[in-house]
Amino acid sequence: MADKKDLEKAKAEWQKLADEIRKHDKAYYEEDAPHISDGEYDALRQRLLQLEAEFPTLATADSPSQKVSGASSGRFPKSRHKQPMLSLDNAFTDEDVQDFVKRVMKFLGLEDMPAFIAEPKIDGLSANLLYRNGKLVTGATRGDGQVGEDITENLKTLDDIPLEITGAPAEIEIRGEVYMDKNDFAALNKRQLEKDKKPFANPRNAAAGSLRQLDIEITKSRPLRFFAYAAGAVSDDIAETQWDVLQRFSQWGFKVNPLTKKCNSVEEMITHYREIESQRADLPFDIDGVVYKVDHLDFQHRLGAVSRFPRWAIAHKFPAEKAITILRDIEIQVGRTGALTPVARLEPVTVGGVVVSNATLHNEDEIARKDIRIGDAVIIQRAGDVIPQIVEVIKDKRQKNSKTYSFPKTCPVCGSAARREHNTKTEKLDAVRRCTGGLVCPAQAMERLKHFVSRKALDIDGLGAKQIELFYEKDLVREPADIFTLEVRNKNSLTRLENMEGFGKTSIANLFTAINARRTAPLSRFIYALGIRHVGESNARLLARNFGSFEKFAETAKRAHEDEEVRAEFLSIDGIGEVVAEAIINFFAETHNIEALARLMKEISPTPEEEQKTDSPVVGKTIVFTGSLEHMTRDEAKAQALSLGAKVSGSVSKKTDIVVAGPGAGSKLKKAEELGVQTMSESKWREMVGPFL
Ligand code: IVH
């Protein structure tokens, strides 16, 4: 029988867990911004349920365990989009828009400007509706762009979303924005206050909180609306232009935004933007900019996407919202690569409906240039999801006791010297001061581990920043390999994780299952997870595709240190330049990296990338384009080859499979002939790959 002391201990733990779960529920349901992964959340809930099973008096009516929940975790099931839901790149100035249009024209090799559609960028949350044979079968949130949450039943409650449409192709994904009208938002907040409930910060949060409700009656009672703006996967084409796509949506009973306009010049685009901006305050819905899209779908298709952004669209954002507050203190954060970043701690202030208490100060030069002192009144700004920034100091309000800040010359975490590197290219000092502690610096080590398990890297459920910090401090995980040996060490340990506060048997078992599931991670994620400087997601993908296996990549990188010719192998990869190549080679020249990798490779085997189009005749082949092309630009040709699963190189070697040569081809064509590499004309290339595009 559990005695009183046990109950008290359990109660204290329960209280902490319940508070934490409520906090996460709020972030997830009301703010649509979860702080932790589903796995971590599940672990918390499971521990709570375990405590309540052991001590039934804890299961009070207000326990988070009593909430109605569909899925076991109280969250929504996942739903994979048939076609990824992309994000939009941003433009802030008229010049950015001009550049965007120029890029589009250059890529397509057009002399005259193509038509663009300008539509307001609604500040809500996007949804993907799948109709099969005219019936709405699945409705999902955007999620990470590949996989969202299945909220079909909730979406079906919206008047603006037809349950059936006639004359549509057998299968079609319709994308659009769920939002709340400003008047409806005000009325909802009034009702919330009357019921003694917390009001929502802004219409976007209210829409997100209303839509993602497990209790569908709540969604039904909230006035949500929907604007359709794009088609995803379609079994048959529905139109030739974005404009006509919107017409068809309209015929099917969807609302499309009335402020949509077709523009034939950059001036028209900007004029429409200004027009919408001037109406912004009076519009019934919140917007945060204007989206420009190339009108012709054929052009959109040819332009394709670079990582998460389509080349054919951009969001022209409205100027950031500003506010005045007091800078209380400056603290230094040490990042994964040792960069010392100053962070301003601010007197909390609301900017555009969000409470801000931190802002980035970038680096020491920025603090000096803006003459920022502790105690100063400052103007801060927040644009979209970017980190708030300090625009300027209000000098008139400066107090006598304001303090200048002297930037540390040593790492505040490990005490190693912190230096500014000399950039050999620009002949200038780097703006960033870096801790030279490398592996001895706990901050760097910890950040590297966090990066290793993060969402775009190995993405280990139940192992987030918090757990990494805990395991690091307890000396259980110091380098990536330790993550994979944790289970065995835990079995033989006297202080087992299962008994640690905040964990339970089930959550630890789940954690090990999640870790073991990543012993075969895709190669590109693995390369990204290593945290090599300048190797982000898209470079990692390039490298994975070009080398095919980790062994080959690592071997080449090691040899490149000594051998110029091997080094050229990196540089020949289209998209990899000097800086990136240098960073990779340096990484593999460090003994401790090699040793840590050797330990890691005993635990994990990265798997080669899945080829996207296995039926194309150029999958895995290395292609070089040379000379001038007549039907497409060099950029389009390269993008085309990549989308068909080929690799593109800038130089000809024994490893080249095909050289596509246009008029004026010179030394590359000659070299190909000498080496006996297959060569072909542009028209032959088009004939060969055309059917696969
Ligand atoms: S088009 C590839 N059109 O903006 C094109 N998006 O940053 C992707 N949004 O997730 C979307 N209004 O939630 C498009 N008229 C509009 C939009 C719009 C709002 C949102 C959408 C998307 C985000 C992209």
XYZ file of C-alpha atoms and ligand atoms in Angstrom:
717
model
C 0.000 0.000 0.000
C 1.345 3.351 -0.953
C 1.975 5.493 2.105
C 1.304 9.170 2.560
C 4.797 10.186 1.606
C 4.543 8.387 -1.737
C 1.253 10.095 -2.452
C 2.724 13.485 -1.689
C 5.655 12.846 -3.967
C 3.370 11.589 -6.711
C 1.120 14.592 -6.277
C 3.996 17.004 -6.710
C 5.126 15.232 -9.867
C 1.538 15.060 -11.152
C 1.075 18.787 -10.621
C 4.225 19.601 -12.557
C 3.231 17.276 -15.390
C -0.339 18.583 -15.536
C 0.914 22.168 -15.754
C 3.358 21.269 -18.447
C 0.787 19.347 -20.507
C -1.689 22.229 -20.247
C 1.023 24.599 -21.449
C 1.759 22.340 -24.432
C -1.958 21.907 -25.175
C -2.289 25.654 -25.332
C 0.708 26.012 -27.636
C -0.571 23.214 -29.841
C -4.302 23.903 -30.010
C -4.570 27.620 -29.485
C -1.357 28.916 -30.944
C -0.770 26.165 -33.496
C 2.877 26.262 -32.461
C 3.880 23.104 -30.576
C 7.081 23.406 -28.541
C 7.750 19.663 -28.456
C 7.374 16.677 -30.777
C 4.352 14.366 -30.647
C 6.588 11.672 -29.151
C 7.719 13.910 -26.308
C 4.134 14.968 -25.666
C 2.965 11.352 -25.622
C 5.651 10.532 -23.086
C 4.384 13.267 -20.741
C 0.784 12.095 -21.029
C 1.713 8.484 -20.485
C 3.569 9.346 -17.310
C 0.534 11.315 -16.120
C -1.803 8.379 -16.806
C 0.588 6.034 -15.049
C 0.569 8.208 -11.922
C -3.212 8.441 -12.018
C -3.505 4.647 -12.327
C -1.309 4.233 -9.295
C -2.916 7.036 -7.277
C -6.538 7.312 -8.466
C -7.245 10.385 -6.303
C -5.020 12.364 -8.648
C -7.402 11.874 -11.590
C -9.418 15.002 -10.819
C -12.044 16.357 -13.173
C -9.700 19.093 -14.376
C -6.829 16.727 -15.146
C -5.594 17.016 -18.737
C -6.168 13.242 -18.902
C -9.935 13.872 -18.795
C -9.959 15.847 -22.026
C -11.914 14.295 -24.894
C -9.425 12.853 -27.277
C -9.569 11.062 -30.581
C -6.127 9.615 -31.148
C -4.366 7.905 -28.250
C -2.206 10.942 -27.673
C -5.113 13.334 -27.872
C -3.769 14.626 -31.158
C -4.814 14.157 -34.757
C -3.818 11.302 -37.061
C -1.275 12.142 -39.750
C -2.140 12.593 -43.404
C 0.379 12.667 -46.251
C -0.282 15.217 -49.005
C -0.309 13.812 -52.535
C 1.826 16.747 -53.613
C 3.986 18.661 -51.096
C 2.614 21.956 -49.783
C 5.371 24.466 -50.378
C 6.185 27.690 -48.546
C 6.774 31.051 -50.159
C 9.964 33.021 -50.379
C 9.614 36.637 -49.239
C 10.132 39.961 -50.973
C 10.293 43.084 -48.825
C 11.044 45.834 -51.321
C 9.956 46.813 -54.824
C 13.437 45.892 -55.937
C 13.015 42.366 -54.566
C 9.890 42.050 -56.719
C 11.733 43.335 -59.763
C 14.512 40.795 -59.128
C 11.982 37.999 -58.757
C 10.416 38.807 -62.116
C 13.882 38.997 -63.717
C 14.809 35.589 -62.249
C 11.634 34.049 -63.685
C 12.309 35.540 -67.125
C 15.955 34.494 -67.068
C 15.115 30.935 -66.058
C 12.547 30.577 -68.800
C 14.650 32.540 -71.282
C 11.790 34.971 -71.984
C 12.258 38.389 -73.530
C 8.792 39.640 -72.641
C 7.364 39.572 -69.189
C 4.835 36.781 -68.612
C 1.541 37.562 -66.835
C 1.408 37.329 -63.041
C -1.534 36.956 -60.694
C -1.425 39.106 -57.562
C -3.591 37.988 -54.627
C -3.695 38.998 -50.966
C -1.735 36.772 -48.607
C -4.334 35.768 -46.033
C -3.062 35.459 -42.476
C -4.730 32.216 -41.483
C -3.714 28.593 -41.746
C -3.559 26.573 -44.907
C -5.586 23.463 -45.535
C -5.445 20.758 -48.186
C -8.749 19.270 -49.354
C -8.732 16.023 -51.294
C -11.800 15.399 -53.473
C -12.289 11.984 -55.010
C -15.028 11.589 -57.619
C -16.354 14.943 -56.518
C -16.576 14.049 -52.823
C -14.489 15.581 -50.064
C -12.601 12.610 -48.617
C -9.727 14.114 -46.636
C -8.947 17.546 -45.247
C -5.587 18.194 -43.633
C -3.435 20.928 -42.150
C -0.169 21.844 -43.854
C 2.062 20.265 -41.176
C 5.659 20.093 -42.357
C 4.585 20.411 -45.989
C 4.749 16.661 -46.664
C 2.570 15.340 -43.866
C -0.176 17.253 -42.083
C -2.876 16.420 -39.589
C -6.100 14.811 -40.689
C -8.835 17.231 -39.606
C -11.441 16.188 -42.191
C -14.425 16.303 -39.858
C -13.495 19.756 -38.579
C -13.077 21.155 -42.088
C -16.417 19.697 -43.138
C -18.119 22.066 -40.676
C -17.079 25.155 -42.688
C -19.804 26.675 -44.870
C -17.183 27.766 -47.430
C -16.010 24.189 -48.009
C -18.340 22.235 -50.323
C -18.740 18.556 -49.441
C -19.377 17.734 -53.087
C -18.299 19.389 -56.302
C -19.472 18.622 -59.851
C -17.401 18.558 -62.997
C -14.078 18.119 -61.181
C -11.432 15.551 -62.177
C -11.552 12.125 -60.501
C -8.966 13.268 -58.014
C -8.005 16.805 -57.033
C -6.330 18.498 -54.083
C -7.656 22.004 -53.438
C -5.564 24.262 -51.248
C -6.563 27.413 -49.473
C -6.531 29.400 -46.274
C -8.825 28.956 -43.280
C -9.309 32.274 -41.497
C -11.569 34.172 -39.162
C -13.254 37.420 -40.126
C -12.162 40.386 -37.987
C -15.732 41.091 -36.789
C -16.342 37.444 -35.960
C -13.051 37.435 -34.071
C -14.080 40.439 -31.960
C -17.437 38.821 -31.186
C -15.789 35.509 -30.271
C -13.393 37.251 -27.908
C -16.306 39.057 -26.291
C -18.004 35.701 -25.668
C -14.745 34.253 -24.337
C -14.480 37.106 -21.819
C -18.117 36.722 -20.778
C -17.426 33.061 -20.072
C -14.306 34.038 -18.098
C -12.097 32.444 -20.733
C -8.902 33.911 -22.100
C -9.378 35.875 -25.310
C -7.359 34.967 -28.422
C -4.418 37.187 -29.324
C -5.394 37.625 -32.979
C -7.716 36.198 -35.667
C -5.050 33.748 -36.837
C -4.674 32.175 -33.405
C -8.439 32.117 -33.001
C -8.817 30.330 -36.352
C -6.101 27.792 -35.529
C -7.469 27.180 -32.032
C -10.998 26.773 -33.358
C -10.144 24.474 -36.229
C -7.829 22.043 -34.499
C -10.307 20.973 -31.833
C -10.820 17.346 -30.954
C -14.326 18.277 -29.873
C -15.915 18.990 -33.220
C -18.875 20.820 -31.656
C -16.478 23.611 -30.701
C -15.264 23.962 -34.301
C -18.880 23.967 -35.481
C -19.727 26.850 -33.172
C -16.863 29.018 -34.451
C -17.288 31.201 -37.547
C -14.473 29.921 -39.774
C -14.121 30.802 -43.440
C -12.060 29.585 -46.386
C -10.478 31.088 -49.514
C -9.300 28.608 -52.177
C -6.047 29.629 -53.908
C -4.313 26.690 -55.597
C -4.627 23.135 -56.835
C -2.265 20.421 -55.604
C -2.226 16.984 -57.234
C -4.795 16.577 -60.032
C -5.693 13.493 -62.069
C -6.577 15.729 -65.051
C -5.657 19.313 -65.840
C -8.408 21.750 -64.916
C -7.117 24.898 -66.601
C -4.099 26.466 -68.285
C -3.648 29.450 -66.003
C -3.883 30.316 -62.323
C -6.605 32.785 -63.249
C -8.734 30.048 -64.816
C -8.018 27.683 -61.903
C -9.591 30.293 -59.625
C -12.595 30.605 -61.996
C -13.168 26.866 -61.799
C -12.912 26.909 -58.009
C -15.510 29.610 -58.022
C -17.819 27.542 -60.257
C -17.473 24.635 -57.850
C -18.738 26.792 -55.022
C -15.501 27.940 -53.391
C -14.811 31.512 -52.340
C -11.836 33.053 -54.087
C -10.358 36.330 -52.986
C -12.023 39.296 -54.755
C -8.802 41.363 -54.638
C -7.092 39.060 -57.117
C -5.695 40.776 -60.202
C -3.877 39.798 -63.369
C -0.787 41.977 -63.932
C 1.308 42.425 -67.058
C 4.097 44.584 -65.718
C 6.077 45.052 -62.513
C 4.471 48.500 -62.156
C 1.018 46.930 -62.188
C 2.087 44.416 -59.556
C 3.456 47.097 -57.240
C 0.441 49.356 -57.812
C -1.892 46.536 -56.859
C 0.237 45.851 -53.766
C -0.012 49.519 -52.690
C -3.736 49.511 -53.371
C -4.261 46.449 -51.169
C -1.947 47.912 -48.511
C -4.021 51.098 -48.383
C -7.177 49.051 -47.830
C -5.554 46.728 -45.317
C -7.067 48.169 -42.142
C -10.583 48.188 -43.602
C -10.550 44.696 -45.076
C -12.697 42.165 -43.209
C -9.778 39.721 -42.951
C -6.138 39.966 -41.806
C -3.491 39.871 -44.502
C 0.274 40.110 -44.238
C 1.264 40.759 -47.827
C 0.527 40.043 -51.480
C 1.398 36.814 -53.300
C 2.527 37.027 -56.933
C 2.219 33.869 -59.014
C 3.230 33.227 -62.624
C -0.141 32.901 -64.369
C 0.615 30.154 -66.903
C 0.660 26.727 -65.232
C 2.939 25.471 -67.955
C 5.530 28.059 -66.901
C 4.940 27.167 -63.231
C 5.639 23.553 -64.046
C 8.843 24.382 -65.913
C 10.051 26.666 -63.140
C 9.589 23.999 -60.448
C 10.902 24.518 -56.928
C 14.168 24.964 -55.050
C 13.927 23.038 -51.773
C 10.779 24.402 -50.089
C 10.094 27.382 -52.327
C 8.495 27.436 -55.769
C 10.447 29.519 -58.294
C 7.161 30.760 -59.722
C 5.719 32.582 -56.709
C 6.786 35.025 -54.022
C 5.148 36.786 -51.065
C 5.568 40.573 -51.032
C 5.326 41.299 -47.325
C 3.948 44.443 -45.724
C 6.416 46.377 -43.564
C 7.052 44.872 -40.162
C 5.065 45.992 -37.137
C 6.979 48.035 -34.600
C 6.797 48.726 -30.858
C 8.786 50.547 -28.179
C 10.181 48.828 -25.101
C 13.130 48.782 -22.697
C 16.213 46.670 -23.157
C 16.824 45.050 -19.764
C 19.906 42.986 -20.443
C 22.102 41.385 -23.063
C 22.917 37.695 -22.880
C 25.174 35.569 -25.042
C 24.060 32.327 -26.663
C 26.664 29.927 -27.959
C 25.558 28.057 -31.059
C 26.457 24.764 -32.688
C 29.367 26.245 -34.631
C 30.590 28.278 -31.661
C 29.070 31.563 -32.814
C 28.460 33.940 -29.905
C 25.090 35.568 -30.528
C 23.982 38.468 -28.345
C 20.311 38.283 -27.378
C 18.397 41.273 -25.998
C 16.189 40.586 -23.003
C 13.310 43.015 -23.262
C 10.520 44.316 -21.121
C 7.689 42.188 -22.631
C 5.668 44.103 -25.221
C 2.917 43.162 -27.691
C 3.830 43.505 -31.375
C 1.223 42.501 -33.925
C -0.671 40.373 -31.430
C 2.333 38.487 -30.075
C 4.173 39.128 -26.821
C 7.877 39.668 -27.472
C 10.501 39.497 -24.721
C 13.650 38.632 -26.695
C 15.236 40.054 -29.802
C 18.372 39.167 -31.699
C 21.250 41.652 -31.759
C 23.128 39.692 -34.455
C 26.728 40.446 -33.453
C 29.003 42.916 -31.669
C 29.381 45.282 -34.629
C 25.623 45.665 -34.748
C 25.529 46.637 -31.054
C 28.273 49.199 -31.637
C 26.795 50.603 -34.855
C 23.386 51.129 -33.304
C 25.005 52.229 -30.027
C 22.744 49.948 -28.023
C 23.091 50.163 -24.234
C 21.475 48.271 -21.406
C 18.538 50.279 -20.030
C 17.840 51.988 -23.378
C 14.375 52.536 -24.811
C 14.407 50.734 -28.149
C 12.182 50.336 -31.195
C 11.703 46.692 -32.059
C 10.087 45.147 -35.094
C 8.662 41.775 -35.933
C 7.996 40.651 -39.507
C 6.116 37.396 -39.955
C 7.865 34.482 -38.335
C 11.340 36.027 -38.290
C 13.004 36.667 -34.928
C 12.230 40.162 -33.618
C 14.948 42.742 -34.213
C 16.019 46.018 -32.668
C 15.630 48.789 -35.240
C 17.057 51.677 -33.275
C 17.620 53.253 -29.900
C 15.497 56.238 -28.899
C 18.438 58.439 -27.913
C 16.244 61.193 -26.408
C 15.020 58.778 -23.803
C 18.456 57.559 -22.782
C 18.897 57.501 -19.000
C 22.147 58.576 -17.345
C 22.602 55.163 -15.826
C 22.352 53.278 -19.132
C 25.297 50.894 -19.459
C 27.446 50.219 -22.505
C 27.936 46.544 -23.185
C 31.353 45.064 -23.584
C 31.272 41.992 -25.730
C 33.008 39.010 -24.091
C 36.347 37.904 -25.556
C 35.987 34.463 -24.018
C 33.195 31.923 -24.317
C 30.746 32.432 -21.429
C 30.125 28.687 -21.295
C 33.549 27.036 -21.494
C 35.927 29.970 -21.019
C 37.899 29.308 -24.230
C 39.082 32.288 -26.243
C 36.424 33.649 -28.587
C 37.835 35.016 -31.849
C 36.767 36.711 -35.003
C 38.150 34.869 -37.990
C 39.866 36.690 -40.784
C 37.952 36.184 -44.000
C 40.535 35.664 -46.728
C 38.038 36.484 -49.469
C 36.782 39.835 -48.196
C 40.029 40.697 -46.367
C 37.842 41.644 -43.425
C 37.251 40.391 -39.915
C 34.240 38.104 -39.686
C 31.300 39.818 -37.995
C 30.803 36.768 -35.837
C 32.983 35.960 -32.851
C 33.376 32.249 -32.299
C 34.299 30.134 -29.307
C 37.487 28.218 -30.118
C 36.645 25.491 -27.592
C 35.363 23.080 -30.261
C 34.541 19.806 -28.575
C 35.481 20.946 -25.072
C 32.730 23.550 -25.160
C 29.598 21.992 -23.643
C 27.374 24.568 -25.345
C 28.685 23.650 -28.792
C 28.531 19.936 -28.064
C 24.988 20.218 -26.771
C 23.816 22.337 -29.710
C 25.396 19.876 -32.125
C 23.515 17.024 -30.461
C 20.276 18.989 -30.599
C 20.885 19.591 -34.286
C 21.625 15.886 -34.819
C 18.200 14.830 -33.512
C 16.239 17.823 -34.868
C 13.290 17.580 -37.218
C 15.128 18.007 -40.517
C 18.019 15.829 -39.320
C 17.478 12.413 -37.688
C 14.139 13.522 -36.210
C 14.068 11.207 -33.202
C 10.654 11.249 -31.542
C 10.834 11.800 -27.797
C 14.387 13.111 -27.989
C 14.250 16.879 -28.154
C 16.288 19.783 -26.844
C 15.141 19.197 -23.256
C 16.086 15.529 -23.143
C 19.431 16.209 -24.825
C 20.263 18.800 -22.160
C 19.294 16.405 -19.398
C 21.229 13.454 -20.824
C 24.219 15.666 -21.483
C 24.273 17.010 -17.958
C 23.939 13.512 -16.533
C 26.888 12.491 -18.686
C 24.779 9.914 -20.525
C 25.050 11.391 -24.021
C 28.110 13.375 -25.088
C 28.294 12.591 -28.803
C 25.898 11.170 -31.403
C 27.075 7.558 -31.014
C 26.044 7.689 -27.340
C 22.407 8.065 -28.350
C 22.487 4.621 -29.909
C 24.338 2.911 -27.076
C 22.086 4.420 -24.422
C 19.686 1.460 -24.305
C 22.381 -1.116 -23.569
C 24.100 1.129 -21.025
C 20.764 1.822 -19.363
C 20.052 -1.917 -19.005
C 23.276 -2.357 -17.074
C 22.929 0.803 -15.052
C 22.015 1.118 -11.390
C 20.276 4.444 -11.942
C 17.888 3.540 -14.701
C 16.183 6.187 -16.776
C 12.787 4.616 -16.062
C 13.122 5.781 -12.478
C 14.090 9.325 -13.306
C 11.548 12.047 -12.663
C 9.512 12.829 -15.717
C 10.081 9.446 -17.316
C 8.287 6.132 -16.995
C 8.676 2.624 -18.320
C 6.544 3.229 -21.377
C 8.077 6.530 -22.336
C 11.587 5.112 -22.089
C 10.574 2.043 -24.112
C 9.097 4.371 -26.745
C 12.242 6.448 -26.769
C 14.437 3.427 -27.491
C 12.059 2.280 -30.234
C 12.301 5.729 -31.820
C 16.109 5.719 -31.555
C 16.426 2.245 -33.039
C 14.144 3.199 -35.906
C 16.789 5.734 -36.970
C 19.621 3.261 -37.280
C 18.828 3.362 -40.982
C 18.328 7.038 -41.763
C 18.287 8.427 -45.313
C 21.780 9.531 -46.326
C 20.853 13.182 -46.938
C 19.358 13.535 -43.454
C 22.428 11.886 -42.002
C 24.829 14.243 -43.800
C 22.722 17.224 -42.724
C 22.655 15.909 -39.132
C 26.471 16.039 -38.923
C 26.215 19.810 -38.757
C 29.095 20.551 -41.118
C 29.314 24.301 -41.633
C 27.537 25.540 -44.771
C 25.974 22.119 -45.348
C 22.258 22.762 -44.970
C 19.380 20.652 -46.208
C 19.813 21.276 -49.899
C 23.606 20.864 -49.967
C 23.200 17.654 -47.959
C 20.786 16.405 -50.589
C 23.209 17.304 -53.387
C 26.046 15.459 -51.664
C 23.931 12.409 -50.888
C 22.803 12.195 -54.450
C 26.266 12.635 -55.898
C 28.147 10.250 -53.680
C 25.446 7.660 -53.148
C 26.973 6.268 -49.952
C 28.420 7.715 -46.797
C 31.665 5.780 -47.211
C 32.242 7.260 -50.632
C 31.472 10.787 -49.409
C 33.741 10.504 -46.364
C 36.596 8.857 -48.287
C 36.531 11.540 -50.959
C 36.431 14.315 -48.362
C 39.395 12.832 -46.493
C 41.479 12.398 -49.626
C 40.611 15.869 -50.864
C 42.646 17.319 -48.025
C 45.862 16.213 -49.711
C 44.856 15.838 -53.308
C 43.846 18.746 -55.540
C 42.280 16.474 -58.114
C 39.988 14.870 -55.558
C 39.111 18.317 -54.303
C 37.972 19.179 -57.816
C 35.468 16.343 -57.531
C 33.568 18.369 -54.948
C 33.757 21.542 -56.951
C 32.470 19.800 -60.066
C 29.149 19.153 -58.319
C 26.818 21.803 -59.606
C 25.837 23.954 -56.622
C 28.889 23.223 -54.442
C 31.355 26.099 -54.345
C 34.707 26.826 -52.700
C 33.341 27.748 -49.277
C 31.232 24.626 -48.907
C 33.963 22.343 -50.245
C 36.444 23.897 -47.817
C 34.100 23.381 -44.867
C 33.540 19.722 -45.745
C 37.238 19.036 -46.216
C 38.092 20.756 -42.927
C 35.475 18.735 -41.104
C 37.009 15.479 -42.298
C 40.524 16.675 -41.505
C 39.762 16.856 -37.775
C 40.840 13.729 -35.936
C 38.160 13.978 -33.281
C 35.457 14.189 -35.952
C 36.840 11.091 -37.651
C 36.946 9.228 -34.352
C 33.435 10.255 -33.324
C 32.189 9.264 -36.795
C 33.857 5.859 -36.568
C 32.008 5.233 -33.307
C 28.751 6.450 -34.839
C 29.087 4.308 -37.965
C 29.166 1.209 -35.772
C 25.627 2.055 -34.725
C 23.949 3.379 -37.816
C 23.848 2.696 -41.563
C 22.636 5.590 -43.669
C 20.577 4.415 -46.631
C 20.999 5.783 -50.165
C 18.436 8.305 -51.381
C 15.332 7.048 -53.052
C 15.432 8.061 -56.677
C 12.322 10.086 -57.438
C 11.665 9.027 -61.001
C 12.926 5.507 -61.403
C 11.537 5.237 -64.894
C 13.530 8.121 -66.364
C 16.464 7.075 -68.561
C 18.888 9.412 -66.776
C 18.438 8.309 -63.155
C 21.801 8.356 -61.393
C 23.629 9.593 -64.500
C 26.007 12.548 -64.432
C 25.160 15.147 -67.059
C 27.156 18.150 -68.291
C 25.507 20.914 -70.341
C 27.783 22.952 -72.567
C 27.470 25.456 -75.389
C 24.316 27.481 -75.875
C 20.921 25.864 -75.645
C 18.116 26.932 -77.948
C 14.881 25.795 -76.354
C 15.592 26.365 -72.695
C 18.037 28.196 -70.508
C 20.964 26.501 -68.808
C 19.186 26.860 -65.446
C 16.045 25.185 -66.717
C 18.035 22.371 -68.294
C 19.852 21.712 -65.026
C 16.653 21.804 -62.970
C 15.051 19.409 -65.451
C 17.928 16.921 -65.217
C 17.847 17.049 -61.405
C 14.103 16.481 -61.307
C 14.621 13.340 -63.401
C 17.046 11.914 -60.866
C 20.274 12.841 -62.690
C 23.320 14.629 -61.282
C 24.588 17.776 -62.947
C 28.259 18.605 -63.138
C 30.094 21.644 -64.400
C 33.105 19.763 -65.745
C 33.733 16.712 -67.892
C 35.608 13.718 -66.474
C 35.666 9.930 -66.757
C 32.647 9.916 -64.479
C 30.487 11.977 -66.831
C 27.781 9.922 -68.546
C 26.312 12.388 -71.020
C 27.444 15.725 -72.422
C 24.623 17.755 -73.938
C 26.320 20.138 -76.356
C 24.762 23.110 -78.111
C 26.259 25.445 -80.686
C 29.541 27.004 -79.645
C 30.559 24.091 -77.385
C 34.339 24.022 -77.072
C 36.778 22.395 -74.701
C 34.211 20.379 -72.750
C 32.903 18.742 -75.900
C 36.455 18.023 -77.017
C 37.315 16.454 -73.683
C 34.165 14.307 -73.807
C 35.147 13.020 -77.220
C 38.664 12.236 -76.041
C 37.341 10.323 -73.043
C 34.730 8.517 -75.106
C 31.833 10.036 -73.131
C 28.434 9.947 -74.840
C 27.513 13.317 -76.385
C 24.179 14.501 -77.746
C 22.446 17.587 -79.094
C 19.797 19.519 -77.207
C 17.033 18.196 -79.446
C 18.156 14.603 -78.849
C 18.134 15.286 -75.108
C 14.614 16.715 -75.296
C 13.442 13.726 -77.291
C 14.910 11.372 -74.704
C 13.626 13.014 -71.514
C 10.473 14.704 -72.842
C 8.116 11.817 -72.079
C 9.300 11.718 -68.457
C 8.769 15.351 -67.551
S 0.152 30.015 -52.479
C 3.478 27.360 -53.565
N -1.546 31.939 -52.054
O 1.159 31.483 -47.251
C 2.384 28.277 -53.228
N -0.430 31.003 -50.178
O 4.140 31.085 -47.140
C 1.994 28.168 -51.819
N -1.067 31.942 -48.020
O 1.307 28.090 -46.453
C 0.866 28.887 -51.363
N -2.542 33.380 -48.805
O -0.794 29.372 -45.797
C -0.676 31.081 -51.491
N -3.089 33.635 -51.815
C -2.245 32.785 -51.261
C -2.018 32.719 -49.865
C -1.092 31.799 -49.363
C -1.959 32.899 -47.716
C -0.205 31.234 -47.039
C -0.338 29.740 -47.067
C 1.046 29.191 -47.258
C 1.899 30.354 -46.892
C 3.183 30.277 -47.673
